[in-house]
Coordinates of C-alpha atoms in Angstrom, one line a residue:
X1 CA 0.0 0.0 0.0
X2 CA 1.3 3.5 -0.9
X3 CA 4.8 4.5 -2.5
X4 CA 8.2 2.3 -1.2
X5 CA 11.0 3.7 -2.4
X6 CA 14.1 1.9 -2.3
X7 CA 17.3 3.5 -3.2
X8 CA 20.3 2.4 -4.9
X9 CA 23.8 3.1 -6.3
X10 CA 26.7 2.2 -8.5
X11 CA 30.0 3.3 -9.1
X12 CA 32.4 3.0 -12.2
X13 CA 30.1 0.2 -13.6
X14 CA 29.6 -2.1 -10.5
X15 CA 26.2 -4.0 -9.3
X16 CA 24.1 -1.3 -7.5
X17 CA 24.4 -1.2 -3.8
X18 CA 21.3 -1.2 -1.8
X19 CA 21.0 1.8 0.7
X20 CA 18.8 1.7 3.6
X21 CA 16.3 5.1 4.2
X22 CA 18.6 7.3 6.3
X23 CA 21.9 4.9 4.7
X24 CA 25.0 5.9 4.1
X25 CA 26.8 5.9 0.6
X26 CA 30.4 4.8 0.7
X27 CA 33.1 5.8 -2.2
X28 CA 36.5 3.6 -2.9
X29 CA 39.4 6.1 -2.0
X30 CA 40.1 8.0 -5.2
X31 CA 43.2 10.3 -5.9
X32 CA 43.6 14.2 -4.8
X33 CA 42.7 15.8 -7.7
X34 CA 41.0 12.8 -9.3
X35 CA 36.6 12.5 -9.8
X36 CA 35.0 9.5 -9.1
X37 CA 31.2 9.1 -10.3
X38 CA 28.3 7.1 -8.4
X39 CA 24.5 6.6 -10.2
X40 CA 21.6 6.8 -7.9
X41 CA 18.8 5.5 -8.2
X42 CA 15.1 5.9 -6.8
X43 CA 12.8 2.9 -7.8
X44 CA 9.0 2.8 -6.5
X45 CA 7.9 -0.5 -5.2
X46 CA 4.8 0.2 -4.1
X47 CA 1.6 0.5 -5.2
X48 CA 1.1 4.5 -5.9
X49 CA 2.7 7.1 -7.1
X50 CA 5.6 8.6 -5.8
X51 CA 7.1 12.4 -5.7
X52 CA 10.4 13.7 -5.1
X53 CA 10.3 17.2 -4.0
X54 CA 13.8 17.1 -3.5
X55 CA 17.8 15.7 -3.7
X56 CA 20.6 16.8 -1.9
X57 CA 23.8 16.0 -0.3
X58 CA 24.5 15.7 3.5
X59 CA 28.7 17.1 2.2
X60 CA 29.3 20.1 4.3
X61 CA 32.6 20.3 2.8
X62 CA 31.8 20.9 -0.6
X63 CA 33.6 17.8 -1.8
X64 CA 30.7 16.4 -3.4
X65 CA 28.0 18.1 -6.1
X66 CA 25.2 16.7 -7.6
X67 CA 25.0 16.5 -11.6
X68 CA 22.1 15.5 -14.2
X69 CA 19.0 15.6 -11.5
X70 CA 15.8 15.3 -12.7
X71 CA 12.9 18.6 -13.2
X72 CA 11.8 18.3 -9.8
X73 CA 9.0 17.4 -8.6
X74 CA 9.5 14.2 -10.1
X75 CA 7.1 11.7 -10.5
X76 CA 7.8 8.2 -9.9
X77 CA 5.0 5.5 -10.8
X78 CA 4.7 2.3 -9.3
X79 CA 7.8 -0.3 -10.6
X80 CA 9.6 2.5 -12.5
X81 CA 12.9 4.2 -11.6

């Protein structure tokens, strides 16, 4: 019943990683200098529509930024991403 929105991520081309509501998203060490690049995804797996109102990130050091989001709100249907 209602939306369940699981989220997910992958870096460099590996499996997507499950992260719990509230989880943490952990990157492999990556040179000074370098840029290392996760994909995250929302998927609905519930039974109603979904909305993101928004996306950000917890980096208070202003290591991290946020590229390609969505128009938000976003509308996420039932089994899409």
């Amino acid at each position: 019943s209602g939306a369940q929105l699981r989220y997910s991520y992958a870096v460099a081309g590996s499996d997507p990683v499950p992260v719990a509501a509230g989880g943490s998203v952990f990157f492999s060490p990556t040179q000074i200098g370098s840029n290392q690049t996760a994909l995250f995804t929302v998927r609905n797996a519930g039974l109603s529509e979904a909305t993101l109102i928004y996306i950000s990130s917890a980096d208070t050091g202003a290591v991290f930024s946020l590229l390609d989001l969505p128009p938000l709100p976003a509308k996420v249907q039932p089994g899409e991403t």
